[in-house]
mmCIF file of C-alpha atoms in Angstrom:
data_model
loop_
_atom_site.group_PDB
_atom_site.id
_atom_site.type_symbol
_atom_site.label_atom_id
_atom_site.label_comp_id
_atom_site.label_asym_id
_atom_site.label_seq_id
_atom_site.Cartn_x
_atom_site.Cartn_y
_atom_site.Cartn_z
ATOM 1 C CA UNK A 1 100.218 81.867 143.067
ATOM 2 C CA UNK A 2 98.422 84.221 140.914
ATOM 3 C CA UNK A 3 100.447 87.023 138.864
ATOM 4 C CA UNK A 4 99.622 89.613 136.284
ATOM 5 C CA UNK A 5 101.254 89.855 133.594
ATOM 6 C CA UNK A 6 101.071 93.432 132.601
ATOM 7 C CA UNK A 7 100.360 95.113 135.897
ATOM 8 C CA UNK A 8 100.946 98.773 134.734
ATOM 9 C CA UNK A 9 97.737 97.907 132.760
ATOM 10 C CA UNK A 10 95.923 98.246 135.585
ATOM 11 C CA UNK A 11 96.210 101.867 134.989
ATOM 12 C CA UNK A 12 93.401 101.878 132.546
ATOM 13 C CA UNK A 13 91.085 101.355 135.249
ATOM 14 C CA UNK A 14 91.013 104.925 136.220
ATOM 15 C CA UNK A 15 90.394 106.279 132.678
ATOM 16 C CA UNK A 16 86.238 106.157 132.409
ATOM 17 C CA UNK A 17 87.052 108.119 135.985
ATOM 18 C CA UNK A 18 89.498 110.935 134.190
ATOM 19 C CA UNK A 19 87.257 111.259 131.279
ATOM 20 C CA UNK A 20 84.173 111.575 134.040
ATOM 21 C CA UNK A 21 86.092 114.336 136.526
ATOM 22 C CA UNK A 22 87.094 116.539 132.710
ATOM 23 C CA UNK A 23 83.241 116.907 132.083
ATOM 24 C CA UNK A 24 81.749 120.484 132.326
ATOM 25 C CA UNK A 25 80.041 121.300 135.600
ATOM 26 C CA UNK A 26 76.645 121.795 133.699
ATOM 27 C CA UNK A 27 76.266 118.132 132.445
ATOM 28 C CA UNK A 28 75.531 115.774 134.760
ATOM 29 C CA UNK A 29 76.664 112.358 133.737
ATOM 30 C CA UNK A 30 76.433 108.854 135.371
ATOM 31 C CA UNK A 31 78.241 106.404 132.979
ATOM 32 C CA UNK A 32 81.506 106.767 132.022
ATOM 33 C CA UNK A 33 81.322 108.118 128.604
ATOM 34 C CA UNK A 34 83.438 107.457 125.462
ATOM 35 C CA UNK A 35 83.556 109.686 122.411
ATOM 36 C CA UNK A 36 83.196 107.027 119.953
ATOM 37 C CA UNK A 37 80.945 106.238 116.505
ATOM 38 C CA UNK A 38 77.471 106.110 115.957
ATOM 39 C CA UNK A 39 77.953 102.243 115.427
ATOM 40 C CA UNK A 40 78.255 102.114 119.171
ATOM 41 C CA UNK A 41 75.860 104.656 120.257
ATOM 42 C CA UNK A 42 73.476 102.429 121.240
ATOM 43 C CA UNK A 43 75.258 100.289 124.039
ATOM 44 C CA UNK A 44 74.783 100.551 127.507
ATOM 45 C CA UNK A 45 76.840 103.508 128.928
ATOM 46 C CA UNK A 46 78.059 104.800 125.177
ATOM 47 C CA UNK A 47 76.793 107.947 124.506
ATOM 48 C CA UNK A 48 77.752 110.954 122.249
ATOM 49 C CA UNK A 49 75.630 113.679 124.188
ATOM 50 C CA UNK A 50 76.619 112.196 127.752
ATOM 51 C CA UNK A 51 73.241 111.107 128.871
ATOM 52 C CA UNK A 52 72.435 110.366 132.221
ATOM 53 C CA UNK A 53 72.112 106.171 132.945
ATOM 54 C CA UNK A 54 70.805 105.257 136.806
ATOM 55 C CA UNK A 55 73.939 104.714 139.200
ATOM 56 C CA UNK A 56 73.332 100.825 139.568
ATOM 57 C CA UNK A 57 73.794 100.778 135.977
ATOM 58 C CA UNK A 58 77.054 103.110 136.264
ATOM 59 C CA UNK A 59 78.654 100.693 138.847
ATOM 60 C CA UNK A 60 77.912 97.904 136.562
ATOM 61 C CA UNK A 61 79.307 99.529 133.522
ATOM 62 C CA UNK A 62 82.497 100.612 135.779
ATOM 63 C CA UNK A 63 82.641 97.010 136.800
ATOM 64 C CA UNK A 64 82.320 95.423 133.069
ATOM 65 C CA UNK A 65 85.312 97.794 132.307
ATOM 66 C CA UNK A 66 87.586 97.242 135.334
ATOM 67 C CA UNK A 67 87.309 93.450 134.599
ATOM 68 C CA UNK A 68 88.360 94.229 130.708
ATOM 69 C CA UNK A 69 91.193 96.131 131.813
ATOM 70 C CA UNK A 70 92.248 93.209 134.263
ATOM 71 C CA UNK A 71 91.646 90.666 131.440
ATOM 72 C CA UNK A 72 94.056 92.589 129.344
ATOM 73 C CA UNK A 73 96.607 92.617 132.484
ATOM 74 C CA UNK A 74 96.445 89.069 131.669
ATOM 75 C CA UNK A 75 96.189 87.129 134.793
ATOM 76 C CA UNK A 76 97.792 83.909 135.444
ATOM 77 C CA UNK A 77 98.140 81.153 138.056
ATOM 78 C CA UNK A 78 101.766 80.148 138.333
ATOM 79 C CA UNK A 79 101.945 76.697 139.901
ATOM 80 C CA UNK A 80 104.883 75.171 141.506
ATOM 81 C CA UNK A 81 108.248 74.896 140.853
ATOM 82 C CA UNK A 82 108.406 71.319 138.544
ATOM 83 C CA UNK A 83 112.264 69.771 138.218
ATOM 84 C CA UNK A 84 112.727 68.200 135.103
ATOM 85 C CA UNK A 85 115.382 65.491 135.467
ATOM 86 C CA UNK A 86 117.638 64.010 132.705
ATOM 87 C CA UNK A 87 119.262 60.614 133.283
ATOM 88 C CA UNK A 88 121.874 60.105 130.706
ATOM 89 C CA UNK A 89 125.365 61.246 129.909
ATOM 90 C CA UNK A 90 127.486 63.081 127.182
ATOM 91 C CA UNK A 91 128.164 61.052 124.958
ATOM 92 C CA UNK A 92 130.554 61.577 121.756
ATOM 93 C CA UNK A 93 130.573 58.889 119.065
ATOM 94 C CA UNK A 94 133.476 58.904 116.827
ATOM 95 C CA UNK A 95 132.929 56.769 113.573
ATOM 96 C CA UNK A 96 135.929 55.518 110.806
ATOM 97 C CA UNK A 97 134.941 56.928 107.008
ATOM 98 C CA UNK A 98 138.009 55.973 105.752
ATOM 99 C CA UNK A 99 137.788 53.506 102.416
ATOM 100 C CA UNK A 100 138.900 50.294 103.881
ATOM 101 C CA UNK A 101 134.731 50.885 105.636
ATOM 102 C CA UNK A 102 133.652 50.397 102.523
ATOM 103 C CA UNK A 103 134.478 46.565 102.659
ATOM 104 C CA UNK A 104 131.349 44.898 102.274
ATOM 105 C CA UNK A 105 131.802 41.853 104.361
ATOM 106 C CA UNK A 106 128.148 42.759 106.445
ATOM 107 C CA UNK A 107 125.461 40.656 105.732
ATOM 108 C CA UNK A 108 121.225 41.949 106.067
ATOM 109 C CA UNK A 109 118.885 39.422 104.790
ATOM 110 C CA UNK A 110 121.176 37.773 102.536
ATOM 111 C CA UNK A 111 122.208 40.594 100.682
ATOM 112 C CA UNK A 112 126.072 42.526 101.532
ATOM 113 C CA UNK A 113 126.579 46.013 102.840
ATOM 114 C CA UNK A 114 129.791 47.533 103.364
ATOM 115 C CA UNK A 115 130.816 48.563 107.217
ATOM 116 C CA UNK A 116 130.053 52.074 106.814
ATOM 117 C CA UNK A 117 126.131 51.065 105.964
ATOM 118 C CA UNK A 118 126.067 48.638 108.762
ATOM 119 C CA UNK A 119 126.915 51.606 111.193
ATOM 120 C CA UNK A 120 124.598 53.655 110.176
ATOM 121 C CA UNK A 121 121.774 51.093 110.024
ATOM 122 C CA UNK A 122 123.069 50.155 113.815
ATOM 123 C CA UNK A 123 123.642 53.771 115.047
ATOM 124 C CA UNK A 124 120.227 54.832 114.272
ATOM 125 C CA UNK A 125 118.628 52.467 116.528
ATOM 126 C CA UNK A 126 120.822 53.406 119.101
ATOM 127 C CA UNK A 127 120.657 57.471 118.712
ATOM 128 C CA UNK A 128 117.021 57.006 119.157
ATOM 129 C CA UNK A 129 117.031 54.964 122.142
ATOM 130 C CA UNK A 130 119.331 57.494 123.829
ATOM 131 C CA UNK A 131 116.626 59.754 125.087
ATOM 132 C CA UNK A 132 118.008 62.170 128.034
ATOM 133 C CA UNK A 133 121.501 61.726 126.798
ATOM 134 C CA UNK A 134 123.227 64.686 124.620
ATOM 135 C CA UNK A 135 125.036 62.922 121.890
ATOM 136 C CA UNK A 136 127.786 64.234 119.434
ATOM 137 C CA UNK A 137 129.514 62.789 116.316
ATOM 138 C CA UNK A 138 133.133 63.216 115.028
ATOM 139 C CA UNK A 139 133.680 61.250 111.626
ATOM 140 C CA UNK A 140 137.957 61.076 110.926
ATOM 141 C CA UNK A 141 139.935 59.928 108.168
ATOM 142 C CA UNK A 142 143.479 61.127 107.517
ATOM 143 C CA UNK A 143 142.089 63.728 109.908
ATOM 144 C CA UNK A 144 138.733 63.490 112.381
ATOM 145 C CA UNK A 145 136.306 66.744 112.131
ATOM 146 C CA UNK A 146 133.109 67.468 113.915
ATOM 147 C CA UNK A 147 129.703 66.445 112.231
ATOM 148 C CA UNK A 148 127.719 66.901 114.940
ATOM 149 C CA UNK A 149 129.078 68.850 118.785
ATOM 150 C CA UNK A 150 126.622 67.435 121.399
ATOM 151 C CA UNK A 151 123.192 68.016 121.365
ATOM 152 C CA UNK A 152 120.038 66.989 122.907
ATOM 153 C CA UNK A 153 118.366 67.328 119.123
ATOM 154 C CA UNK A 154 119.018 63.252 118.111
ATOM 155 C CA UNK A 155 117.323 63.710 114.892
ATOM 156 C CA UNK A 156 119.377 66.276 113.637
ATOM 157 C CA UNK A 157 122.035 63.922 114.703
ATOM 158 C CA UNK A 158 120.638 61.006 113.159
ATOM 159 C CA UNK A 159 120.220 63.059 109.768
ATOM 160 C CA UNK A 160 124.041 64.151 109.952
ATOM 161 C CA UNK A 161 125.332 60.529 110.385
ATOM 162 C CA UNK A 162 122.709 59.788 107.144
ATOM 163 C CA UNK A 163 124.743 62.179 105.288
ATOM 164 C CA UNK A 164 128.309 61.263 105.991
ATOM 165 C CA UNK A 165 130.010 59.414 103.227
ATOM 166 C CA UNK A 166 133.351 57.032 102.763
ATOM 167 C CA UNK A 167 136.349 59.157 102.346
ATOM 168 C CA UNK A 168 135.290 62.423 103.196
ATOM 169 C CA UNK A 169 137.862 62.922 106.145
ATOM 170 C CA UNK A 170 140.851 61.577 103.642
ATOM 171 C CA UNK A 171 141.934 58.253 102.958
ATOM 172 C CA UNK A 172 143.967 57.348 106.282
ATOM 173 C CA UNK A 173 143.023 56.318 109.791
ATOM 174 C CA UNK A 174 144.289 59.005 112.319
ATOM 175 C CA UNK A 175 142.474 57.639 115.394
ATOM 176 C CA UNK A 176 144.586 59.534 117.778
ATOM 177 C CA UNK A 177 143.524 62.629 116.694
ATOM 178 C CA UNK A 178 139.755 61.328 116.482
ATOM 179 C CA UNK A 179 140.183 60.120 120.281
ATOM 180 C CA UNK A 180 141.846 63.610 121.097
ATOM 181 C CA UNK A 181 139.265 66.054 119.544
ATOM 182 C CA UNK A 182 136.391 64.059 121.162
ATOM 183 C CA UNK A 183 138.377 64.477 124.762
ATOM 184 C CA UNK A 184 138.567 68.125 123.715
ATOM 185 C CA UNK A 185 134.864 68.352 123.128
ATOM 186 C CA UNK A 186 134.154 66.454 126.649
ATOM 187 C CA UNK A 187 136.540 67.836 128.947
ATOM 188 C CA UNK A 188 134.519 70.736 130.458
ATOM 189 C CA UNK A 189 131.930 68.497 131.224
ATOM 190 C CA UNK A 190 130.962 66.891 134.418
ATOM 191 C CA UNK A 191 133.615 64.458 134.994
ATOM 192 C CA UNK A 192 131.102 61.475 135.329
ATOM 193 C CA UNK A 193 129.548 61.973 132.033
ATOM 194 C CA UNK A 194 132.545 61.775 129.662
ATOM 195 C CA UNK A 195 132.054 58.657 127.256
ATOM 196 C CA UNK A 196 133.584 58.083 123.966
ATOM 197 C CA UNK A 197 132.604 55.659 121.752
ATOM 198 C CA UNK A 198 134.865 54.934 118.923
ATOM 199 C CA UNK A 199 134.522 52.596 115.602
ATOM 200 C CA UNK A 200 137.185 51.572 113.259
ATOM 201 C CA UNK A 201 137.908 49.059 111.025
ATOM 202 C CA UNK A 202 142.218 49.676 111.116
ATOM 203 C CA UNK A 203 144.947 50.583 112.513
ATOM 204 C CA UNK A 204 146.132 54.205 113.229
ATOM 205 C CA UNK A 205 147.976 55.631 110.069
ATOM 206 C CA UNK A 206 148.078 58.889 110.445
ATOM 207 C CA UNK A 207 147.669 61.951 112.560
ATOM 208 C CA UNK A 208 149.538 64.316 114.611
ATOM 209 C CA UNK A 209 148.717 62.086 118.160
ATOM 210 C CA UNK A 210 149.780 58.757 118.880
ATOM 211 C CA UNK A 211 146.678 56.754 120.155
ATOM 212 C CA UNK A 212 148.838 55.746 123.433
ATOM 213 C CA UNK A 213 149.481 59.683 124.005
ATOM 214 C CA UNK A 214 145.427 60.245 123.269
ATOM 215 C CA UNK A 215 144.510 57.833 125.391
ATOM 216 C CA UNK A 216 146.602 58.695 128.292
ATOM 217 C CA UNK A 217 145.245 62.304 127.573
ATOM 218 C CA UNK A 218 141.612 60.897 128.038
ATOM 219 C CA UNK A 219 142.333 59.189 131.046
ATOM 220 C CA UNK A 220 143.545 62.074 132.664
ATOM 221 C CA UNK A 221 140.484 64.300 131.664
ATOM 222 C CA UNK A 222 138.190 61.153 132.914
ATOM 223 C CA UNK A 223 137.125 60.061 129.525
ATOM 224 C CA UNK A 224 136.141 56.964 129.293
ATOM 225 C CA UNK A 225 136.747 54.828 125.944
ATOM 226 C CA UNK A 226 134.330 51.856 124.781
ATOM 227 C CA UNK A 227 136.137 50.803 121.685
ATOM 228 C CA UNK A 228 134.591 48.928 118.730
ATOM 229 C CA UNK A 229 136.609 47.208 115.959
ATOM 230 C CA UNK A 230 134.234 46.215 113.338
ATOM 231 C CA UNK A 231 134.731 43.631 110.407
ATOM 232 C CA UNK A 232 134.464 39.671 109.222
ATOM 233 C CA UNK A 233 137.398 37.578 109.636
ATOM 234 C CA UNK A 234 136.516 35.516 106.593
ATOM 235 C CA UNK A 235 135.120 35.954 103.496
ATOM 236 C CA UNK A 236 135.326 34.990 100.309
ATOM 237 C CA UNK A 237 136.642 37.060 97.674
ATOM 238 C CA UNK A 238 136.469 36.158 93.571
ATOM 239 C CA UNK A 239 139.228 37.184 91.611
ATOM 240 C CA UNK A 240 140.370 36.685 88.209
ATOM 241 C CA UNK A 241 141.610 33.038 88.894
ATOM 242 C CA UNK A 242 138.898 31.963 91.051
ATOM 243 C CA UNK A 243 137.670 32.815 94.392
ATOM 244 C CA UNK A 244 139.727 32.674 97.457
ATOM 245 C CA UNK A 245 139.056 33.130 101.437
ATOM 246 C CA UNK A 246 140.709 36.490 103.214
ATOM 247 C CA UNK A 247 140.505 37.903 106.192
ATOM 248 C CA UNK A 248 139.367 41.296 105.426
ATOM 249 C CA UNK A 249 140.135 42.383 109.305
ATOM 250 C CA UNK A 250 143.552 41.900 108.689
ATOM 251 C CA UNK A 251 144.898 45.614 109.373
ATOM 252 C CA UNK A 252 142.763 45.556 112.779
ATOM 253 C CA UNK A 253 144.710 46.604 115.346
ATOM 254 C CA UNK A 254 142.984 44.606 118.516
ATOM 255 C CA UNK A 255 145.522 45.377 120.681
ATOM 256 C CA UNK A 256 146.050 48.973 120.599
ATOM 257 C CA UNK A 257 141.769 49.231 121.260
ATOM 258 C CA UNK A 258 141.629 46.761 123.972
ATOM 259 C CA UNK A 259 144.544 49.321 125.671
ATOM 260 C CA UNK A 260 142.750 52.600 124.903
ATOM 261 C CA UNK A 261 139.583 50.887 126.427
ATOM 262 C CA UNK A 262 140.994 49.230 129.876
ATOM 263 C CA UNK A 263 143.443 52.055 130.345
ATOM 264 C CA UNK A 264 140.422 54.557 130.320
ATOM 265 C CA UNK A 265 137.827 52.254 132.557
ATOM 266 C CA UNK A 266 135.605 51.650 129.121
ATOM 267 C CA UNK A 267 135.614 48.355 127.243
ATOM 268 C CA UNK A 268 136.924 46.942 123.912
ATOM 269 C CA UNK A 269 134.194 44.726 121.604
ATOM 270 C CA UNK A 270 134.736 42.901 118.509
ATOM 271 C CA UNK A 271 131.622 43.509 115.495
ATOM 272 C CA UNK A 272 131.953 40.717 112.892
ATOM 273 C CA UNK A 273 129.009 40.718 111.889
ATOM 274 C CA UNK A 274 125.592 42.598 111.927
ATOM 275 C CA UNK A 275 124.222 41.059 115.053
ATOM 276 C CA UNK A 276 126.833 41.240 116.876
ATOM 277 C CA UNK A 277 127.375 45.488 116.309
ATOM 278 C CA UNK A 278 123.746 45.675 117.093
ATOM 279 C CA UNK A 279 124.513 43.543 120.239
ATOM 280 C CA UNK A 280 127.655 45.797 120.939
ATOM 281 C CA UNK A 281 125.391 48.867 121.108
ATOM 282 C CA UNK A 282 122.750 47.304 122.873
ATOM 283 C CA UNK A 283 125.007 46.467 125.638
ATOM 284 C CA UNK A 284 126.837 50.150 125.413
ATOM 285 C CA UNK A 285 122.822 51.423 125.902
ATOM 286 C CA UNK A 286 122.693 50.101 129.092
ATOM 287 C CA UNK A 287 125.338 51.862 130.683
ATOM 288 C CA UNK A 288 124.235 52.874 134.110
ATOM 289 C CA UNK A 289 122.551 56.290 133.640
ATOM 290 C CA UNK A 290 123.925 59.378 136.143
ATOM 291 C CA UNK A 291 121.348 61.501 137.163
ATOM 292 C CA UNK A 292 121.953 65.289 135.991
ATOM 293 C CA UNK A 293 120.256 68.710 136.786
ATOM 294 C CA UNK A 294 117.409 69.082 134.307
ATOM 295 C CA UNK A 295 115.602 72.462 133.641
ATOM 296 C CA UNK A 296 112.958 73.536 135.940
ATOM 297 C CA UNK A 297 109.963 75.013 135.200
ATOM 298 C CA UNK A 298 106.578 76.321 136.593
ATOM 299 C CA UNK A 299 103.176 75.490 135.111
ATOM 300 C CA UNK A 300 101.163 78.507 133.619
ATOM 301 C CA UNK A 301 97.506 78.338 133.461
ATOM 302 C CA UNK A 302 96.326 82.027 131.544
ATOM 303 C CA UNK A 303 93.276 83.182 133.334
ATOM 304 C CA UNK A 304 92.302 86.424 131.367
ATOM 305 C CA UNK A 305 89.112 84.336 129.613
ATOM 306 C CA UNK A 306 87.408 84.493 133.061
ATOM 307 C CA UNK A 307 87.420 88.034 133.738
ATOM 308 C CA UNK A 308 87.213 88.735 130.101
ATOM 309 C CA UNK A 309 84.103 86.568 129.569
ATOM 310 C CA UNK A 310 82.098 88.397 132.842
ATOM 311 C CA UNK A 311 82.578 91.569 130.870
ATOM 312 C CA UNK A 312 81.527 90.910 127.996
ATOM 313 C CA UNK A 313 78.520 88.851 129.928
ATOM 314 C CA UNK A 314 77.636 92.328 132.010
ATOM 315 C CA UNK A 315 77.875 94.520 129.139
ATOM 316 C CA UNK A 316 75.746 92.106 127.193
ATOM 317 C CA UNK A 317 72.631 91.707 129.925
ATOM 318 C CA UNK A 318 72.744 95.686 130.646
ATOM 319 C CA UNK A 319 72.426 95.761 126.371
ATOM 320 C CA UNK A 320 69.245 93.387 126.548
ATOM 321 C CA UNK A 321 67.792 95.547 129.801
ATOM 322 C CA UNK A 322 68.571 98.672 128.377
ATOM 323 C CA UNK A 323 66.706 97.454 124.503
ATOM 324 C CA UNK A 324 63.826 96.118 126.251
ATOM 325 C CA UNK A 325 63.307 98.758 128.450
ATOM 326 C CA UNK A 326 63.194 100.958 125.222
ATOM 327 C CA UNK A 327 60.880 98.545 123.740
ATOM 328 C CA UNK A 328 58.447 98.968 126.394
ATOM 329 C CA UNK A 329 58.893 102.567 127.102
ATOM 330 C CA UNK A 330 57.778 103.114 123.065
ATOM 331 C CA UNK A 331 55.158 100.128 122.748
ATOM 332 C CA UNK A 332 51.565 101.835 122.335
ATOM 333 C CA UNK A 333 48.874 101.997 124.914
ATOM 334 C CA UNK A 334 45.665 100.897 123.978
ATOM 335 C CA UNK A 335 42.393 102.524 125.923
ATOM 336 C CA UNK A 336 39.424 100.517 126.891
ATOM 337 C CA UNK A 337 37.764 101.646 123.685
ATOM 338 C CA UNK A 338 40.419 100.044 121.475
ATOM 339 C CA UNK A 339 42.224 103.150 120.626
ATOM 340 C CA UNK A 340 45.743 103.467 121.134
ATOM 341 C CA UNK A 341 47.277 106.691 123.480
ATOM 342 C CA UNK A 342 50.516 108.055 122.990
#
């Protein structure tokens, strides 16, 4: 459908017609006339004394102006309503920054990187590949805070995981509290769409919740829990008197995650090395998307240039007529004898 933008700009229409019905009785005018500079006084219709133009000229002048006024009404065609769907879910991930991720037992071409590098390195690719999906991140320690509430905006989320460091949230694992701030953050959203997805290299140390009492907390708000305990089981480890093989996943609690996970309807995964987080993710990525209510929108298509571009396109050809019937009107006659009258 067509609409106007400024309607009560339509008004202006009627002004050459005002300025027309004010004139004295004794002039007799057929344009609409504006009192404006001499640098105008020689277009079509523009006059200072309020000279008298032919009437097919008028109308055209009348017409040049009522299709200026409508251009600056600013006409537009409004198309159909257009749904914009958005497959995907809220999703908050909750990463471990406490030291023990700074264990370098990771391995990228050769070279070590501790956990909390691996994460990052994995958790990019996956952000990214989350399109439709709004995405938050809680980072915990002794005690979890938000870095990032959920957003559509993945590279500001991407950026905000870059910029998380080891130890910032204390030096103790309180995954309780992590897992019950992130069912804080979800539970006023549509019940399908609650996922957490929480990392950590330990056991819970700290906090105000017990992990059992989170977890039953998320399962009655409908949170789901994929949980991901991440480090080697083996490595070797030089020391003063040689170099020995440890088990740097010792403090892992594997139990208490597979619970929170099955108790919830998520899944528990084990990341001992770098291909297998990436793996972890990839399979979290391809959690069956749910369908949500996207924006709608209509399609705008601004029309003013048309109605604009015939008035300037009149004014301009009544310009030309007008100049070259002056030209002609002054151009000399010349007599059969060769000499020129007027």
């Amino acid at each position: 459908m067509l609409s106007l933008t400024y309607p009560w700009a339509l008004l202006l229409i009627l002004v050459p017609l005002l300025l027309q019905w004010k004139k004295p009785a004794t002039h007799t005018v057929d344009a609409p006339v504006f009192p404006v500079g001499h640098w105008l006084s020689e277009l079509p219709g523009v006059t200072r004394q309020g000279n008298g133009v032919p009437r097919w000229q008028t109308l055209v002048l009348f017409l040049a102006w009522a299709l200026l006024v409508l251009a600056l009404a600013r006409p537009q065609h409004v198309g159909e309503q257009v749904q914009m769907p958005v497959s995907g879910r809220d999703l908050m991930l909750v990463v471990d920054i406490s030291p023990s991720m700074e264990e370098q037992d990771m391995i990228i071409q050769g070279r070590s990187i501790n956990r909390l590098q691996a994460v990052k390195r994995v958790l990019n690719d996956f952000i990214a590949r989350r399109e439709g999906d709004r995405l938050g991140l809680i980072l915990f320690g002794t005690e979890p805070y938000v870095q990032a509430p959920l957003t559509f905006d993945l590279e500001t989320l991407e950026t905000l995981l870059q910029e998380s460091g080891i130890g910032m949230a204390g030096r103790a694992t309180a995954i309780g509290d992590a897992v019950g701030l992130a069912t804080k953050r979800l539970r006023e959203r549509p019940q399908q769409q609650r996922v957490v997805v929480l990392l950590t290299d330990g056991a819970n140390t700290a906090g105000q919740i017990t992990p059992d009492k989170a977890t039953e907390i998320a399962a009655a708000a409908g949170v789901r829990l994929y949980t991901i305990g991440i480090g080697a089981e083996s490595m070797i480890r030089r020391g003063l008197l040689g170099s020995r093989r440890v088990n740097p996943s010792r403090d892992l609690d594997e139990d208490l995650l597979t619970r929170m996970a099955q108790q919830t309807g998520g899944e528990y995964f084990r990341a001992r090395s770098l291909p297998e987080l990436e793996l972890i993710y990839e399979t979290i990525n391809q959690l069956e998307p749910i369908e949500l209510d996207g924006k709608t929108y209509r399609p705008v298509t601004d029309l003013f240039f048309w109605p604009a571009g015939m008035a300037v396109v009149l004014w301009f050809g009544l310009f030309m007529f007008r100049r070259i019937t002056s030209w002609r009107g002054r151009a000399p006659q010349v007599s059969e004898g060769g000499v020129p009258h007027g």
